[in-house]
mmCIF file of C-alpha atoms in Angstrom:
data_model
loop_
_atom_site.group_PDB
_atom_site.id
_atom_site.type_symbol
_atom_site.label_atom_id
_atom_site.label_comp_id
_atom_site.label_asym_id
_atom_site.label_seq_id
_atom_site.Cartn_x
_atom_site.Cartn_y
_atom_site.Cartn_z
ATOM 1 C CA MET V 15 148.560 179.920 67.118
ATOM 2 C CA LEU V 16 151.508 180.983 65.013
ATOM 3 C CA THR V 17 151.374 183.258 61.980
ATOM 4 C CA ASP V 18 153.708 183.456 58.985
ATOM 5 C CA ALA V 19 154.917 186.827 60.255
ATOM 6 C CA ALA V 20 155.766 185.413 63.695
ATOM 7 C CA CYS V 21 157.754 182.595 62.087
ATOM 8 C CA ARG V 22 159.700 184.979 59.857
ATOM 9 C CA GLN V 23 160.437 187.418 62.660
ATOM 10 C CA ALA V 24 161.497 184.819 65.252
ATOM 11 C CA LYS V 25 165.063 185.627 66.347
ATOM 12 C CA PRO V 26 167.571 183.324 68.042
ATOM 13 C CA GLY V 27 168.148 183.865 71.741
ATOM 14 C CA GLN V 28 170.714 182.803 74.297
ATOM 15 C CA SER V 29 169.051 179.389 74.460
ATOM 16 C CA ASN V 30 166.922 177.277 72.167
ATOM 17 C CA ARG V 31 163.259 178.213 72.299
ATOM 18 C CA LYS V 32 159.955 176.776 71.149
ATOM 19 C CA LEU V 33 157.189 178.752 69.442
ATOM 20 C CA PHE V 34 154.010 176.720 69.825
ATOM 21 C CA ASP V 35 151.303 176.541 67.173
ATOM 22 C CA SER V 36 148.547 174.017 67.932
ATOM 23 C CA GLY V 37 148.010 170.283 68.255
ATOM 24 C CA GLY V 38 151.560 169.695 69.509
ATOM 25 C CA LEU V 39 153.214 171.476 66.574
ATOM 26 C CA TYR V 40 155.955 173.986 67.362
ATOM 27 C CA LEU V 41 158.806 175.862 65.702
ATOM 28 C CA MET V 42 162.162 175.189 67.354
ATOM 29 C CA VAL V 43 164.466 178.220 67.072
ATOM 30 C CA LEU V 44 168.080 177.244 67.798
ATOM 31 C CA THR V 45 170.726 179.645 69.079
ATOM 32 C CA SER V 46 172.405 179.269 65.687
ATOM 33 C CA GLY V 47 169.335 180.760 64.016
ATOM 34 C CA THR V 48 168.203 177.471 62.460
ATOM 35 C CA LYS V 49 164.450 176.979 62.628
ATOM 36 C CA SER V 50 162.815 173.572 62.385
ATOM 37 C CA TRP V 51 159.278 172.259 62.703
ATOM 38 C CA ARG V 52 158.648 169.619 65.324
ATOM 39 C CA TRP V 53 155.597 167.739 66.525
ATOM 40 C CA LYS V 54 155.210 166.344 70.016
ATOM 41 C CA TYR V 55 153.094 163.202 70.305
ATOM 42 C CA SER V 56 152.573 160.104 72.409
ATOM 43 C CA PHE V 57 152.794 156.536 71.108
ATOM 44 C CA ARG V 58 151.975 153.618 73.395
ATOM 45 C CA GLY V 59 152.473 155.753 76.478
ATOM 46 C CA ARG V 60 155.818 157.228 75.436
ATOM 47 C CA GLU V 61 156.355 160.908 74.643
ATOM 48 C CA LYS V 62 158.041 161.380 71.263
ATOM 49 C CA THR V 63 159.071 164.189 68.931
ATOM 50 C CA LEU V 64 158.917 164.140 65.129
ATOM 51 C CA THR V 65 160.940 166.610 63.045
ATOM 52 C CA LEU V 66 158.908 167.807 60.054
ATOM 53 C CA GLY V 67 161.492 169.944 58.254
ATOM 54 C CA LEU V 68 163.328 173.252 58.271
ATOM 55 C CA TYR V 69 161.691 176.657 58.089
ATOM 56 C CA PRO V 70 161.229 178.449 55.680
ATOM 57 C CA GLU V 71 161.652 175.498 53.271
ATOM 58 C CA VAL V 72 158.621 173.987 55.008
ATOM 59 C CA SER V 73 156.011 176.720 55.427
ATOM 60 C CA LEU V 74 153.641 177.054 58.372
ATOM 61 C CA ARG V 75 150.801 175.720 56.232
ATOM 62 C CA ASP V 76 152.821 172.716 55.051
ATOM 63 C CA ALA V 77 153.957 171.992 58.602
ATOM 64 C CA ARG V 78 150.353 171.899 59.773
ATOM 65 C CA MET V 79 149.409 169.539 56.972
ATOM 66 C CA ALA V 80 152.409 167.339 57.768
ATOM 67 C CA ARG V 81 151.320 167.277 61.413
ATOM 68 C CA ASP V 82 147.798 166.274 60.374
ATOM 69 C CA GLU V 83 149.127 163.480 58.154
ATOM 70 C CA ALA V 84 151.349 162.233 60.975
ATOM 71 C CA ARG V 85 148.349 162.349 63.301
ATOM 72 C CA ARG V 86 146.363 160.205 60.846
ATOM 73 C CA GLN V 87 149.186 157.654 60.900
ATOM 74 C CA LEU V 88 149.053 157.722 64.699
ATOM 75 C CA VAL V 89 145.279 157.144 64.709
ATOM 76 C CA GLY V 90 145.868 154.186 62.387
ATOM 77 C CA GLY V 91 148.212 152.621 64.947
ATOM 78 C CA ILE V 92 151.400 153.636 63.137
ATOM 79 C CA ASP V 93 154.265 155.417 64.886
ATOM 80 C CA PRO V 94 154.941 158.404 62.555
ATOM 81 C CA GLY V 95 158.577 158.515 63.654
ATOM 82 C CA ALA V 96 159.118 154.850 62.827
ATOM 83 C CA GLU V 97 157.269 155.302 59.532
ATOM 84 C CA LYS V 98 159.594 158.162 58.645
ATOM 85 C CA ARG V 99 162.656 156.025 59.386
ATOM 86 C CA VAL V 100 161.316 153.202 57.203
ATOM 87 C CA VAL V 101 160.763 155.615 54.329
ATOM 88 C CA LYS V 102 164.271 157.032 54.732
ATOM 89 C CA VAL V 103 165.774 153.522 54.619
ATOM 90 C CA SER V 104 163.835 152.681 51.462
ATOM 91 C CA ARG V 105 164.970 155.969 49.980
ATOM 92 C CA THR V 106 168.640 155.065 50.405
ATOM 93 C CA ARG V 107 168.015 151.778 48.642
ATOM 94 C CA GLN V 108 166.211 153.397 45.727
ATOM 95 C CA PRO V 109 167.953 156.379 44.128
ATOM 96 C CA THR V 110 164.833 157.865 42.565
ATOM 97 C CA ASP V 111 161.552 158.592 44.267
ATOM 98 C CA SER V 112 159.089 159.144 41.478
ATOM 99 C CA PHE V 113 155.713 160.663 42.140
ATOM 100 C CA GLU V 114 153.998 157.458 41.054
ATOM 101 C CA GLN V 115 156.060 155.335 43.454
ATOM 102 C CA LEU V 116 155.349 157.717 46.295
ATOM 103 C CA ALA V 117 151.646 157.979 45.440
ATOM 104 C CA ARG V 118 151.282 154.207 45.425
ATOM 105 C CA ALA V 119 153.093 153.978 48.766
ATOM 106 C CA TRP V 120 150.771 156.657 50.189
ATOM 107 C CA HIS V 121 147.740 154.792 48.875
ATOM 108 C CA GLU V 122 148.977 151.534 50.393
ATOM 109 C CA ALA V 123 149.496 153.230 53.764
ATOM 110 C CA ARG V 124 146.086 154.907 53.811
ATOM 111 C CA LYS V 125 143.769 152.369 52.196
ATOM 112 C CA SER V 126 143.110 150.450 55.421
ATOM 113 C CA SER V 127 141.249 153.501 56.740
ATOM 114 C CA TRP V 128 139.055 153.791 53.616
ATOM 115 C CA SER V 129 136.232 151.717 52.243
ATOM 116 C CA THR V 130 137.280 149.346 49.439
ATOM 117 C CA ARG V 131 135.269 151.345 46.921
ATOM 118 C CA TYR V 132 136.789 154.693 47.874
ATOM 119 C CA GLY V 133 140.321 153.289 47.879
ATOM 120 C CA LYS V 134 139.801 151.992 44.354
ATOM 121 C CA GLN V 135 138.414 155.355 43.203
ATOM 122 C CA VAL V 136 141.401 157.255 44.597
ATOM 123 C CA LEU V 137 143.953 155.057 42.824
ATOM 124 C CA GLU V 138 142.009 155.133 39.547
ATOM 125 C CA ARG V 139 141.881 158.942 39.606
ATOM 126 C CA LEU V 140 145.642 159.135 39.999
ATOM 127 C CA GLU V 141 146.268 156.452 37.365
ATOM 128 C CA ASN V 142 143.897 158.018 34.838
ATOM 129 C CA HIS V 143 144.841 161.663 35.305
ATOM 130 C CA ALA V 144 148.078 162.236 37.244
ATOM 131 C CA PHE V 145 150.598 159.505 36.546
ATOM 132 C CA SER V 146 150.950 160.185 32.814
ATOM 133 C CA LEU V 147 152.322 163.695 33.478
ATOM 134 C CA LEU V 148 153.730 163.520 36.994
ATOM 135 C CA GLY V 149 154.417 159.814 37.456
ATOM 136 C CA PRO V 150 158.078 159.597 36.313
ATOM 137 C CA SER V 151 159.127 162.885 37.966
ATOM 138 C CA ARG V 152 160.858 162.969 41.324
ATOM 139 C CA VAL V 153 158.693 164.655 43.939
ATOM 140 C CA GLY V 154 161.301 167.334 44.590
ATOM 141 C CA GLU V 155 161.222 168.331 40.916
ATOM 142 C CA ILE V 156 157.454 168.745 40.608
ATOM 143 C CA THR V 157 156.322 172.374 40.463
ATOM 144 C CA ALA V 158 152.971 174.102 40.782
ATOM 145 C CA PRO V 159 152.747 174.701 36.982
ATOM 146 C CA MET V 160 153.221 170.962 36.415
ATOM 147 C CA VAL V 161 150.324 170.149 38.737
ATOM 148 C CA LEU V 162 148.246 172.901 37.143
ATOM 149 C CA GLU V 163 148.800 171.275 33.734
ATOM 150 C CA VAL V 164 147.292 168.038 35.103
ATOM 151 C CA VAL V 165 144.287 169.960 36.360
ATOM 152 C CA ARG V 166 143.853 171.986 33.157
ATOM 153 C CA ARG V 167 143.652 168.814 31.048
ATOM 154 C CA ILE V 168 140.826 167.513 33.233
ATOM 155 C CA GLU V 169 139.050 170.880 33.207
ATOM 156 C CA ALA V 170 139.261 170.905 29.395
ATOM 157 C CA GLN V 171 137.000 167.840 29.451
ATOM 158 C CA ASP V 172 134.499 169.825 31.556
ATOM 159 C CA LYS V 173 135.148 167.525 34.518
ATOM 160 C CA LEU V 174 135.521 170.221 37.144
ATOM 161 C CA ASN V 175 134.657 168.053 40.142
ATOM 162 C CA MET V 176 137.135 165.414 38.983
ATOM 163 C CA ALA V 177 139.806 168.099 38.625
ATOM 164 C CA ARG V 178 139.165 169.192 42.200
ATOM 165 C CA LYS V 179 139.417 165.619 43.505
ATOM 166 C CA VAL V 180 142.622 164.844 41.605
ATOM 167 C CA ARG V 181 144.275 168.035 42.893
ATOM 168 C CA MET V 182 143.213 167.064 46.416
ATOM 169 C CA HIS V 183 144.763 163.591 46.083
ATOM 170 C CA ILE V 184 148.009 165.005 44.676
ATOM 171 C CA SER V 185 148.134 167.408 47.611
ATOM 172 C CA GLU V 186 147.546 164.557 50.056
ATOM 173 C CA VAL V 187 150.462 162.643 48.530
ATOM 174 C CA PHE V 188 152.752 165.639 48.992
ATOM 175 C CA VAL V 189 151.602 166.221 52.568
ATOM 176 C CA TRP V 190 152.410 162.576 53.299
ATOM 177 C CA ALA V 191 155.784 163.063 51.610
ATOM 178 C CA ILE V 192 156.503 166.118 53.771
ATOM 179 C CA ALA V 193 155.641 164.174 56.922
ATOM 180 C CA SER V 194 157.941 161.370 55.728
ATOM 181 C CA GLY V 195 160.850 163.700 54.956
ATOM 182 C CA LEU V 196 160.669 163.180 51.185
ATOM 183 C CA ALA V 197 159.385 166.625 50.195
ATOM 184 C CA THR V 198 159.487 170.137 51.581
ATOM 185 C CA THR V 199 156.552 171.819 49.826
ATOM 186 C CA ASP V 200 153.142 170.970 48.426
ATOM 187 C CA PRO V 201 152.862 172.390 44.880
ATOM 188 C CA ALA V 202 149.257 171.191 44.587
ATOM 189 C CA ALA V 203 148.217 173.464 47.454
ATOM 190 C CA MET V 204 149.459 176.502 45.554
ATOM 191 C CA ILE V 205 147.111 176.080 42.581
ATOM 192 C CA SER V 206 143.753 175.686 44.320
ATOM 193 C CA ARG V 207 142.725 179.287 43.638
ATOM 194 C CA ALA V 208 143.766 179.018 39.994
ATOM 195 C CA MET V 209 141.236 176.272 39.328
ATOM 196 C CA LYS V 210 137.862 176.756 37.720
ATOM 197 C CA SER V 211 134.984 176.698 40.173
ATOM 198 C CA ALA V 212 132.798 173.634 39.917
ATOM 199 C CA THR V 213 129.082 174.301 39.823
ATOM 200 C CA THR V 214 127.306 172.240 42.433
ATOM 201 C CA HIS V 215 124.188 170.442 41.250
ATOM 202 C CA ARG V 216 121.666 169.674 43.949
ATOM 203 C CA ARG V 217 119.647 166.526 43.480
ATOM 204 C CA PRO V 218 116.095 167.506 42.520
ATOM 205 C CA ALA V 219 113.605 166.897 45.318
ATOM 206 C CA ALA V 220 110.062 167.801 46.334
ATOM 207 C CA ILE V 221 110.186 170.296 49.201
ATOM 208 C CA THR V 222 106.534 170.466 50.271
ATOM 209 C CA ILE V 223 104.500 167.621 51.712
ATOM 210 C CA GLU V 224 101.934 167.992 48.913
ATOM 211 C CA ALA V 225 104.627 167.713 46.238
ATOM 212 C CA ALA V 226 106.263 164.765 48.022
ATOM 213 C CA ARG V 227 102.935 162.948 48.229
ATOM 214 C CA ALA V 228 102.340 163.643 44.526
ATOM 215 C CA VAL V 229 105.740 162.116 43.679
ATOM 216 C CA LEU V 230 104.835 158.909 45.471
ATOM 217 C CA GLN V 231 101.415 158.793 43.818
ATOM 218 C CA GLN V 232 102.980 159.331 40.399
ATOM 219 C CA THR V 233 105.534 156.540 40.784
ATOM 220 C CA GLU V 234 103.011 154.096 42.214
ATOM 221 C CA ALA V 235 100.544 154.772 39.400
ATOM 222 C CA ARG V 236 103.062 153.569 36.833
ATOM 223 C CA GLU V 237 101.593 150.569 35.021
ATOM 224 C CA GLY V 238 103.813 147.551 34.632
ATOM 225 C CA ALA V 239 106.186 148.544 37.419
ATOM 226 C CA SER V 240 107.512 145.694 39.543
ATOM 227 C CA SER V 241 105.876 145.276 42.955
ATOM 228 C CA THR V 242 109.334 144.820 44.463
ATOM 229 C CA VAL V 243 110.536 148.141 43.066
ATOM 230 C CA LEU V 244 107.369 149.983 44.129
ATOM 231 C CA LEU V 245 107.653 148.683 47.690
ATOM 232 C CA ALA V 246 111.336 149.625 47.798
ATOM 233 C CA SER V 247 110.436 153.117 46.606
ATOM 234 C CA ARG V 248 107.799 153.463 49.320
ATOM 235 C CA LEU V 249 110.164 152.274 52.059
ATOM 236 C CA LEU V 250 112.771 154.715 50.765
ATOM 237 C CA ALA V 251 110.277 157.572 51.020
ATOM 238 C CA LEU V 252 109.150 156.576 54.516
ATOM 239 C CA THR V 253 112.627 156.140 56.009
ATOM 240 C CA ALA V 254 114.651 158.752 54.058
ATOM 241 C CA ALA V 255 117.520 156.253 54.108
ATOM 242 C CA ARG V 256 120.150 156.257 51.392
ATOM 243 C CA PRO V 257 118.940 154.381 48.287
ATOM 244 C CA ALA V 258 121.742 151.811 48.573
ATOM 245 C CA MET V 259 120.698 151.040 52.157
ATOM 246 C CA VAL V 260 117.157 150.259 51.038
ATOM 247 C CA CYS V 261 118.090 148.353 47.886
ATOM 248 C CA GLN V 262 120.537 146.107 49.764
ATOM 249 C CA ALA V 263 118.381 145.630 52.860
ATOM 250 C CA ASP V 264 118.704 142.203 54.477
ATOM 251 C CA LYS V 265 115.530 140.614 55.835
ATOM 252 C CA ARG V 266 117.277 139.882 59.129
ATOM 253 C CA GLU V 267 117.854 143.585 59.787
ATOM 254 C CA PHE V 268 114.189 144.223 60.601
ATOM 255 C CA ILE V 269 113.094 143.687 64.190
ATOM 256 C CA GLY V 270 109.712 143.700 65.940
ATOM 257 C CA LEU V 271 107.590 144.407 62.876
ATOM 258 C CA ASP V 272 104.424 143.225 64.658
ATOM 259 C CA GLY V 273 105.150 145.127 67.859
ATOM 260 C CA PRO V 274 104.740 148.752 68.935
ATOM 261 C CA GLU V 275 108.393 149.651 68.270
ATOM 262 C CA PRO V 276 109.521 148.157 64.942
ATOM 263 C CA LEU V 277 113.182 148.770 64.165
ATOM 264 C CA TRP V 278 115.607 148.581 61.266
ATOM 265 C CA HIS V 279 119.103 147.675 62.522
ATOM 266 C CA ILE V 280 121.685 148.399 59.814
ATOM 267 C CA PRO V 281 125.182 146.955 60.464
ATOM 268 C CA ALA V 282 128.102 149.377 60.293
ATOM 269 C CA ALA V 283 129.526 147.338 57.407
ATOM 270 C CA ARG V 284 126.687 148.663 55.220
ATOM 271 C CA MET V 285 126.972 152.285 56.285
ATOM 272 C CA LYS V 286 128.777 155.064 54.423
ATOM 273 C CA LEU V 287 131.848 154.936 56.671
ATOM 274 C CA THR V 288 135.587 154.427 56.538
ATOM 275 C CA ARG V 289 136.716 150.810 56.616
ATOM 276 C CA ASP V 290 137.859 150.865 60.250
ATOM 277 C CA LYS V 291 134.474 152.213 61.368
ATOM 278 C CA GLN V 292 132.648 149.634 59.262
ATOM 279 C CA ARG V 293 134.297 146.951 61.390
ATOM 280 C CA ASP V 294 133.060 148.540 64.632
ATOM 281 C CA ALA V 295 129.566 147.590 65.848
ATOM 282 C CA ALA V 296 129.439 150.919 67.685
ATOM 283 C CA HIS V 297 128.732 152.436 64.265
ATOM 284 C CA ASP V 298 125.671 150.261 63.584
ATOM 285 C CA PHE V 299 122.689 152.456 62.720
ATOM 286 C CA LEU V 300 119.144 152.158 64.070
ATOM 287 C CA ILE V 301 116.106 153.432 62.188
ATOM 288 C CA PRO V 302 112.833 153.484 64.168
ATOM 289 C CA LEU V 303 110.138 152.425 61.709
ATOM 290 C CA SER V 304 106.763 154.104 61.457
ATOM 291 C CA LEU V 305 103.739 151.816 61.377
ATOM 292 C CA GLN V 306 103.455 152.449 57.628
ATOM 293 C CA ALA V 307 107.128 151.568 57.074
ATOM 294 C CA ALA V 308 106.754 148.352 59.082
ATOM 295 C CA ALA V 309 103.694 147.430 57.001
ATOM 296 C CA THR V 310 105.687 148.078 53.819
ATOM 297 C CA VAL V 311 108.471 145.760 54.994
ATOM 298 C CA GLN V 312 105.920 143.052 55.823
ATOM 299 C CA ALA V 313 104.367 143.384 52.366
ATOM 300 C CA ALA V 314 107.808 143.041 50.785
ATOM 301 C CA LEU V 315 108.583 139.990 52.928
ATOM 302 C CA ALA V 316 105.373 138.362 51.715
ATOM 303 C CA ILE V 317 106.564 138.350 48.097
ATOM 304 C CA ALA V 318 110.328 138.066 48.628
ATOM 305 C CA PRO V 319 112.007 134.877 47.359
ATOM 306 C CA GLN V 320 114.162 132.611 49.519
ATOM 307 C CA THR V 321 117.185 134.914 49.525
ATOM 308 C CA PRO V 322 118.597 137.222 52.210
ATOM 309 C CA TRP V 323 117.451 140.301 50.287
ATOM 310 C CA LEU V 324 114.236 142.110 51.116
ATOM 311 C CA PHE V 325 114.199 143.460 47.562
ATOM 312 C CA ALA V 326 115.668 140.798 45.289
ATOM 313 C CA GLY V 327 116.737 141.678 41.752
ATOM 314 C CA ILE V 328 114.236 141.399 38.934
ATOM 315 C CA GLY V 329 116.507 139.504 36.528
ATOM 316 C CA ASP V 330 118.753 137.770 39.042
ATOM 317 C CA ARG V 331 116.996 136.951 42.317
ATOM 318 C CA ARG V 332 120.327 136.083 43.924
ATOM 319 C CA LYS V 333 121.237 139.781 43.989
ATOM 320 C CA PRO V 334 119.406 142.807 45.404
ATOM 321 C CA ILE V 335 117.892 145.451 43.171
ATOM 322 C CA SER V 336 120.206 148.329 42.277
ATOM 323 C CA ASP V 337 119.977 152.078 42.796
ATOM 324 C CA SER V 338 119.631 152.478 39.044
ATOM 325 C CA THR V 339 116.448 150.384 39.092
ATOM 326 C CA LEU V 340 114.818 152.941 41.382
ATOM 327 C CA SER V 341 116.170 155.819 39.299
ATOM 328 C CA LYS V 342 114.665 154.257 36.174
ATOM 329 C CA LEU V 343 111.249 154.025 37.864
ATOM 330 C CA TYR V 344 111.320 157.756 38.628
ATOM 331 C CA ARG V 345 112.450 158.678 35.108
ATOM 332 C CA ILE V 346 109.774 156.563 33.448
ATOM 333 C CA ALA V 347 107.192 158.118 35.766
ATOM 334 C CA GLY V 348 108.101 161.524 34.307
ATOM 335 C CA LEU V 349 109.976 162.828 37.345
ATOM 336 C CA GLU V 350 113.315 163.597 35.701
ATOM 337 C CA GLY V 351 114.466 166.994 36.964
ATOM 338 C CA VAL V 352 111.679 166.969 39.554
ATOM 339 C CA HIS V 353 112.612 164.288 42.070
ATOM 340 C CA VAL V 354 115.171 161.478 42.289
ATOM 341 C CA PRO V 355 115.308 158.557 44.760
ATOM 342 C CA HIS V 356 118.024 160.253 46.818
ATOM 343 C CA GLY V 357 115.794 163.331 46.935
ATOM 344 C CA TRP V 358 113.671 161.792 49.691
ATOM 345 C CA ARG V 359 116.418 162.686 52.132
ATOM 346 C CA SER V 360 116.167 166.355 51.166
ATOM 347 C CA SER V 361 112.366 166.189 51.224
ATOM 348 C CA PHE V 362 112.324 164.715 54.719
ATOM 349 C CA SER V 363 114.935 167.178 56.012
ATOM 350 C CA THR V 364 113.285 170.271 54.517
ATOM 351 C CA ILE V 365 109.717 169.420 55.479
ATOM 352 C CA MET V 366 110.410 168.127 58.980
ATOM 353 C CA ASN V 367 112.792 170.991 59.797
ATOM 354 C CA GLU V 368 110.010 173.348 58.781
ATOM 355 C CA GLN V 369 107.633 171.477 61.071
ATOM 356 C CA CYS V 370 110.016 171.715 64.020
ATOM 357 C CA ALA V 371 110.349 175.475 63.430
ATOM 358 C CA LEU V 372 106.564 175.886 63.354
ATOM 359 C CA GLN V 373 106.282 173.907 66.589
ATOM 360 C CA ASP V 374 109.199 175.809 68.172
ATOM 361 C CA ARG V 375 111.164 172.565 68.625
ATOM 362 C CA ILE V 376 114.577 173.818 67.580
ATOM 363 C CA ASP V 377 116.341 170.874 69.251
ATOM 364 C CA ASP V 378 114.676 168.575 66.717
ATOM 365 C CA ARG V 379 117.085 169.837 64.059
ATOM 366 C CA LYS V 380 119.983 167.789 65.405
ATOM 367 C CA ILE V 381 117.666 164.785 65.795
ATOM 368 C CA ILE V 382 116.643 165.066 62.136
ATOM 369 C CA ASP V 383 120.326 165.187 61.151
ATOM 370 C CA LEU V 384 120.916 162.106 63.283
ATOM 371 C CA MET V 385 118.024 160.310 61.550
ATOM 372 C CA LEU V 386 119.725 161.006 58.225
ATOM 373 C CA ALA V 387 122.967 159.481 59.589
ATOM 374 C CA HIS V 388 124.743 162.795 59.264
ATOM 375 C CA ALA V 389 127.916 162.993 61.358
ATOM 376 C CA GLN V 390 127.464 164.702 64.709
ATOM 377 C CA PRO V 391 130.625 166.681 65.607
ATOM 378 C CA GLY V 392 132.009 165.764 69.010
ATOM 379 C CA VAL V 393 129.454 163.005 69.634
ATOM 380 C CA GLU V 394 130.575 159.415 70.107
ATOM 381 C CA PRO V 395 129.051 156.984 67.554
ATOM 382 C CA ILE V 396 128.081 154.523 70.273
ATOM 383 C CA TYR V 397 125.904 157.322 71.699
ATOM 384 C CA ASN V 398 124.479 158.202 68.282
ATOM 385 C CA ARG V 399 123.425 154.622 67.734
ATOM 386 C CA ALA V 400 120.467 154.788 70.132
ATOM 387 C CA ALA V 401 120.253 158.501 70.990
ATOM 388 C CA TYR V 402 116.801 160.092 71.066
ATOM 389 C CA LEU V 403 115.103 156.895 69.858
ATOM 390 C CA PRO V 404 111.665 157.811 71.313
ATOM 391 C CA ARG V 405 111.701 161.244 69.666
ATOM 392 C CA ARG V 406 113.094 159.830 66.422
ATOM 393 C CA ARG V 407 110.191 157.390 66.376
ATOM 394 C CA GLN V 408 107.711 160.233 66.883
ATOM 395 C CA ILE V 409 109.231 162.241 64.029
ATOM 396 C CA ALA V 410 109.254 159.186 61.735
ATOM 397 C CA GLN V 411 105.586 158.553 62.513
ATOM 398 C CA ALA V 412 104.627 162.196 61.955
ATOM 399 C CA TRP V 413 106.404 162.140 58.582
ATOM 400 C CA ALA V 414 104.671 158.910 57.567
ATOM 401 C CA ASP V 415 101.244 160.190 58.627
ATOM 402 C CA MET V 416 101.644 163.316 56.493
ATOM 403 C CA LEU V 417 103.173 161.567 53.488
ATOM 404 C CA MET V 418 100.758 158.632 53.357
ATOM 405 C CA GLN V 419 97.595 160.704 53.707
ATOM 406 C CA GLY V 420 95.177 159.433 51.061
ATOM 407 C CA LEU V 421 97.517 156.721 49.758
ATOM 408 C CA PRO V 422 96.486 153.048 49.729
ATOM 409 C CA PRO V 423 98.126 150.392 51.947
ATOM 410 C CA PRO V 424 101.308 148.709 50.659
ATOM 411 C CA GLU V 425 99.422 145.511 49.778
ATOM 412 C CA SER V 426 97.827 147.448 46.906
ATOM 413 C CA LEU V 427 101.257 147.665 45.260
ATOM 414 C CA ILE V 428 101.461 143.892 44.898
ATOM 415 C CA ALA V 429 100.291 142.823 41.467
#
């Protein structure tokens, strides 16, 4: 891979030469001494080359980011070279390229690869925090201090995570602009180390089996709590699924509840994935259910109204219960700062990873990650869908046996 020093020190020779970096990116050094960044790629079986800008106006770091942005366009079925030509044509028709115009064009180009919710969040962050200061300015006129001013205003509101996200989006817009030939540098990248560090807050969770069991006992002892909410809470604890997955569970997703291998088949459309993956059945997720989890689902089915939802809303039965309904149950039960609904994922991971260490089953760690629907680097999703199902079922059953020790059957939660 190239270094900044190698780029600076590259001298022209008797013929043009290429200094290769990685991923098809290289620095072309002409006999005239001109240096330009180029990216070699293939689109629909044809080898192509995309020029990303001149060095040193476009730094090594910016060239790599431009390559990555072009690669994302390629993955989305867009020819980066054709995209660049389209942008250049539009540029000749419009004398000013404001940051807001460019940001909206970037958002339009990328949103098909995002979930609807995430796409909306990205645009709202830019509209609420970036456009007022940067919006009218041409991208070539925006400097690092200007971006830092945007960030400082957000930090002044003690919204450090929001400041980090807005800076990231501004940087992504500039990287896209570099790949499209509309900018040569990314001023947002220059300020990352000048930002205040955001303190990460871990969701509170019980990390011993005794504490986890006590959490469940405490929530289920709450007088006046809805049977629907209590059953949802128990299924959440038994499966360690994301709260939204449980709250929005469809009755038709549960298979073989009376058999030896009950299963919860969650469509990709309901998973925490990008929009293109949500449309691909290869990303469906399977959760082997323990006997206790299957019994909990059956108890919920017995009281569920005639709607698709396993856990219908309390006020409006046409909608599922919400995450906030579960959170309220835990707060009222006196668990604020002790355990939250999402904390069951941490509880399951911590306790079962400890068990696999005690049993010298180190390979179980990746299986536990898979059960939590954590991305597996280098592993195809279609393989993840059904990988290690027998062992996943054993781990789910072991977790349920430990957690449910001494607790009554799910039917006891029905008022």
